[in-house]
């Protein structure tokens, strides 16, 4: 459609030698690489009782090492040429608790921390940012139980799954000069799910009150906006500032 040319170069992104070979083959075909998107990822839904060290290592090798190795393989050339643009795909799982996805959540939090540090280390020649998607229609969510999928969509203010095309639009923006003053950031594209917390099914909002200046919340439990969570006696609530409006639910 746009008259471009594309080729596929296969590699295990957790293997340093394969990554170097992939980079060499790509640059032999197309010349120096100025734009990089790291997007390889796997997930294993394990809680603290079932998570083994082997599963932990597998997830870290693909999700975290698989981000580190391509960036490290390309950053010197980008610095030498004085130009580079990188986007690393993280997840909102790296920004909030995931008790049944401990290793996955930790790996994506690691990607976010890596990008933040690299943004200062590699500036000003290289801009590097994260994209943290929510529930996106890909093979990764194909094994979700229907009731889990339904619950996740219901917890999203824009109540649907995102599309690959929507994520590609964000990546395109971050790689472009329209984002020329943006680096070290984690761009969340999740339909509002990270910043929203809805009352559980069967609960009803009975009042809206200001959060107390003393740091105590009014009523139990509450549902409120925020992205730092802790557990109340009946559900999860957000850490709030004095004066924030909260929904007291029954």
mmCIF file of N, CA, C and O in Angstrom, residues 115-151:
data_model
loop_
_atom_site.group_PDB
_atom_site.id
_atom_site.type_symbol
_atom_site.label_atom_id
_atom_site.label_comp_id
_atom_site.label_asym_id
_atom_site.label_seq_id
_atom_site.Cartn_x
_atom_site.Cartn_y
_atom_site.Cartn_z
ATOM 1 N N UNK A 115 13.985 0.933 30.317
ATOM 2 C CA UNK A 115 13.763 2.040 29.382
ATOM 3 C C UNK A 115 14.006 3.387 30.060
ATOM 4 O O UNK A 115 14.627 4.290 29.481
ATOM 5 N N UNK A 116 13.543 3.538 31.284
ATOM 6 C CA UNK A 116 13.758 4.799 31.998
ATOM 7 C C UNK A 116 15.240 5.105 32.145
ATOM 8 O O UNK A 116 15.685 6.237 31.932
ATOM 9 N N UNK A 117 16.012 4.101 32.526
ATOM 10 C CA UNK A 117 17.446 4.314 32.714
ATOM 11 C C UNK A 117 18.146 4.582 31.389
ATOM 12 O O UNK A 117 19.012 5.464 31.287
ATOM 13 N N UNK A 118 17.766 3.823 30.342
ATOM 14 C CA UNK A 118 18.389 4.016 29.034
ATOM 15 C C UNK A 118 18.079 5.387 28.456
ATOM 16 O O UNK A 118 18.893 5.967 27.743
ATOM 17 N N UNK A 119 16.901 5.922 28.776
ATOM 18 C CA UNK A 119 16.514 7.209 28.198
ATOM 19 C C UNK A 119 17.490 8.308 28.589
ATOM 20 O O UNK A 119 17.785 9.205 27.791
ATOM 21 N N UNK A 120 18.001 8.244 29.813
ATOM 22 C CA UNK A 120 18.981 9.240 30.244
ATOM 23 C C UNK A 120 20.372 8.882 29.756
ATOM 24 O O UNK A 120 21.135 9.746 29.319
ATOM 25 N N UNK A 121 20.692 7.586 29.797
ATOM 26 C CA UNK A 121 22.030 7.160 29.393
ATOM 27 C C UNK A 121 22.296 7.397 27.910
ATOM 28 O O UNK A 121 23.427 7.708 27.516
ATOM 29 N N UNK A 122 21.278 7.277 27.072
ATOM 30 C CA UNK A 122 21.464 7.331 25.622
ATOM 31 C C UNK A 122 21.064 8.669 24.998
ATOM 32 O O UNK A 122 21.229 8.861 23.799
ATOM 33 N N UNK A 123 20.528 9.572 25.805
ATOM 34 C CA UNK A 123 20.126 10.884 25.290
ATOM 35 C C UNK A 123 21.363 11.718 24.968
ATOM 36 O O UNK A 123 22.441 11.500 25.543
ATOM 37 N N UNK A 124 21.276 12.680 24.055
ATOM 38 C CA UNK A 124 20.068 13.059 23.310
ATOM 39 C C UNK A 124 19.905 12.361 21.972
ATOM 40 O O UNK A 124 18.900 12.545 21.302
ATOM 41 N N UNK A 125 20.901 11.553 21.581
ATOM 42 C CA UNK A 125 20.854 10.954 20.240
ATOM 43 C C UNK A 125 19.720 9.947 20.077
ATOM 44 O O UNK A 125 19.119 9.835 19.009
ATOM 45 N N UNK A 126 19.462 9.219 21.151
ATOM 46 C CA UNK A 126 18.461 8.147 21.079
ATOM 47 C C UNK A 126 17.280 8.486 21.969
ATOM 48 O O UNK A 126 17.458 8.828 23.147
ATOM 49 N N UNK A 127 16.098 8.407 21.416
ATOM 50 C CA UNK A 127 14.876 8.471 22.213
ATOM 51 C C UNK A 127 14.359 7.053 22.396
ATOM 52 O O UNK A 127 14.272 6.295 21.432
ATOM 53 N N UNK A 128 14.004 6.683 23.624
ATOM 54 C CA UNK A 128 13.505 5.340 23.909
ATOM 55 C C UNK A 128 12.312 5.437 24.853
ATOM 56 O O UNK A 128 12.366 6.132 25.875
ATOM 57 N N UNK A 129 11.225 4.776 24.498
ATOM 58 C CA UNK A 129 9.990 4.822 25.278
ATOM 59 C C UNK A 129 9.356 3.441 25.350
ATOM 60 O O UNK A 129 9.737 2.525 24.614
ATOM 61 N N UNK A 130 8.392 3.319 26.252
ATOM 62 C CA UNK A 130 7.617 2.082 26.414
ATOM 63 C C UNK A 130 6.192 2.292 25.935
ATOM 64 O O UNK A 130 5.633 3.381 26.068
ATOM 65 N N UNK A 131 5.603 1.226 25.458
ATOM 66 C CA UNK A 131 4.160 1.153 25.281
ATOM 67 C C UNK A 131 3.649 0.086 26.236
ATOM 68 O O UNK A 131 4.145 -1.040 26.231
ATOM 69 N N UNK A 132 2.675 0.441 27.075
ATOM 70 C CA UNK A 132 2.079 -0.505 28.015
ATOM 71 C C UNK A 132 0.633 -0.759 27.602
ATOM 72 O O UNK A 132 -0.266 -0.011 27.979
ATOM 73 N N UNK A 133 0.387 -1.804 26.819
ATOM 74 C CA UNK A 133 -0.981 -2.090 26.386
ATOM 75 C C UNK A 133 -1.794 -2.744 27.503
ATOM 76 O O UNK A 133 -1.258 -3.315 28.456
ATOM 77 N N UNK A 134 -3.101 -2.660 27.338
ATOM 78 C CA UNK A 134 -4.019 -3.417 28.189
ATOM 79 C C UNK A 134 -4.369 -4.716 27.503
ATOM 80 O O UNK A 134 -3.503 -5.399 26.946
ATOM 81 N N UNK A 135 -5.655 -5.071 27.520
ATOM 82 C CA UNK A 135 -6.120 -6.321 26.908
ATOM 83 C C UNK A 135 -6.254 -6.109 25.404
ATOM 84 O O UNK A 135 -7.168 -5.428 24.939
ATOM 85 N N UNK A 136 -5.338 -6.707 24.638
ATOM 86 C CA UNK A 136 -5.290 -6.516 23.188
ATOM 87 C C UNK A 136 -5.617 -7.844 22.496
ATOM 88 O O UNK A 136 -5.213 -8.911 22.960
ATOM 89 N N UNK A 137 -6.318 -7.748 21.394
ATOM 90 C CA UNK A 137 -6.765 -8.944 20.672
ATOM 91 C C UNK A 137 -5.589 -9.582 19.939
ATOM 92 O O UNK A 137 -5.340 -9.324 18.767
ATOM 93 N N UNK A 138 -4.842 -10.419 20.651
ATOM 94 C CA UNK A 138 -3.709 -11.150 20.079
ATOM 95 C C UNK A 138 -3.784 -12.610 20.532
ATOM 96 O O UNK A 138 -4.631 -12.987 21.339
ATOM 97 N N UNK A 139 -2.851 -13.416 20.035
ATOM 98 C CA UNK A 139 -2.808 -14.829 20.430
ATOM 99 C C UNK A 139 -2.580 -14.989 21.930
ATOM 100 O O UNK A 139 -2.977 -15.996 22.515
ATOM 101 N N UNK A 140 -1.935 -14.002 22.563
ATOM 102 C CA UNK A 140 -1.597 -14.116 23.983
ATOM 103 C C UNK A 140 -2.841 -14.241 24.869
ATOM 104 O O UNK A 140 -2.784 -14.852 25.936
ATOM 105 N N UNK A 141 -3.964 -13.667 24.444
ATOM 106 C CA UNK A 141 -5.162 -13.733 25.278
ATOM 107 C C UNK A 141 -6.129 -14.834 24.820
ATOM 108 O O UNK A 141 -7.236 -14.951 25.351
ATOM 109 N N UNK A 142 -5.705 -15.642 23.848
ATOM 110 C CA UNK A 142 -6.602 -16.663 23.298
ATOM 111 C C UNK A 142 -6.944 -17.756 24.304
ATOM 112 O O UNK A 142 -7.967 -18.421 24.171
ATOM 113 N N UNK A 143 -6.096 -17.924 25.321
ATOM 114 C CA UNK A 143 -6.342 -18.971 26.315
ATOM 115 C C UNK A 143 -7.103 -18.465 27.539
ATOM 116 O O UNK A 143 -7.352 -19.235 28.471
ATOM 117 N N UNK A 144 -7.456 -17.182 27.546
ATOM 118 C CA UNK A 144 -8.221 -16.643 28.674
ATOM 119 C C UNK A 144 -9.582 -17.323 28.768
ATOM 120 O O UNK A 144 -10.270 -17.498 27.765
ATOM 121 N N UNK A 145 -9.965 -17.684 29.988
ATOM 122 C CA UNK A 145 -11.305 -18.221 30.193
ATOM 123 C C UNK A 145 -12.334 -17.152 29.835
ATOM 124 O O UNK A 145 -12.112 -15.964 30.109
ATOM 125 N N UNK A 146 -13.463 -17.542 29.225
ATOM 126 C CA UNK A 146 -14.471 -16.558 28.809
ATOM 127 C C UNK A 146 -14.922 -15.641 29.935
ATOM 128 O O UNK A 146 -15.103 -14.434 29.730
ATOM 129 N N UNK A 147 -15.077 -16.193 31.153
ATOM 130 C CA UNK A 147 -15.538 -15.355 32.264
ATOM 131 C C UNK A 147 -14.471 -14.352 32.686
ATOM 132 O O UNK A 147 -14.781 -13.221 33.092
ATOM 133 N N UNK A 148 -13.178 -14.744 32.594
ATOM 134 C CA UNK A 148 -12.092 -13.826 32.910
ATOM 135 C C UNK A 148 -12.022 -12.709 31.880
ATOM 136 O O UNK A 148 -11.866 -11.528 32.227
ATOM 137 N N UNK A 149 -12.133 -13.071 30.619
ATOM 138 C CA UNK A 149 -12.119 -12.081 29.548
ATOM 139 C C UNK A 149 -13.263 -11.081 29.729
ATOM 140 O O UNK A 149 -13.074 -9.870 29.603
ATOM 141 N N UNK A 150 -14.454 -11.598 30.034
ATOM 142 C CA UNK A 150 -15.629 -10.757 30.225
ATOM 143 C C UNK A 150 -15.414 -9.785 31.384
ATOM 144 O O UNK A 150 -15.738 -8.597 31.289
ATOM 145 N N UNK A 151 -14.834 -10.282 32.483
ATOM 146 C CA UNK A 151 -14.604 -9.443 33.658
ATOM 147 C C UNK A 151 -13.595 -8.339 33.354
ATOM 148 O O UNK A 151 -13.748 -7.196 33.802
#
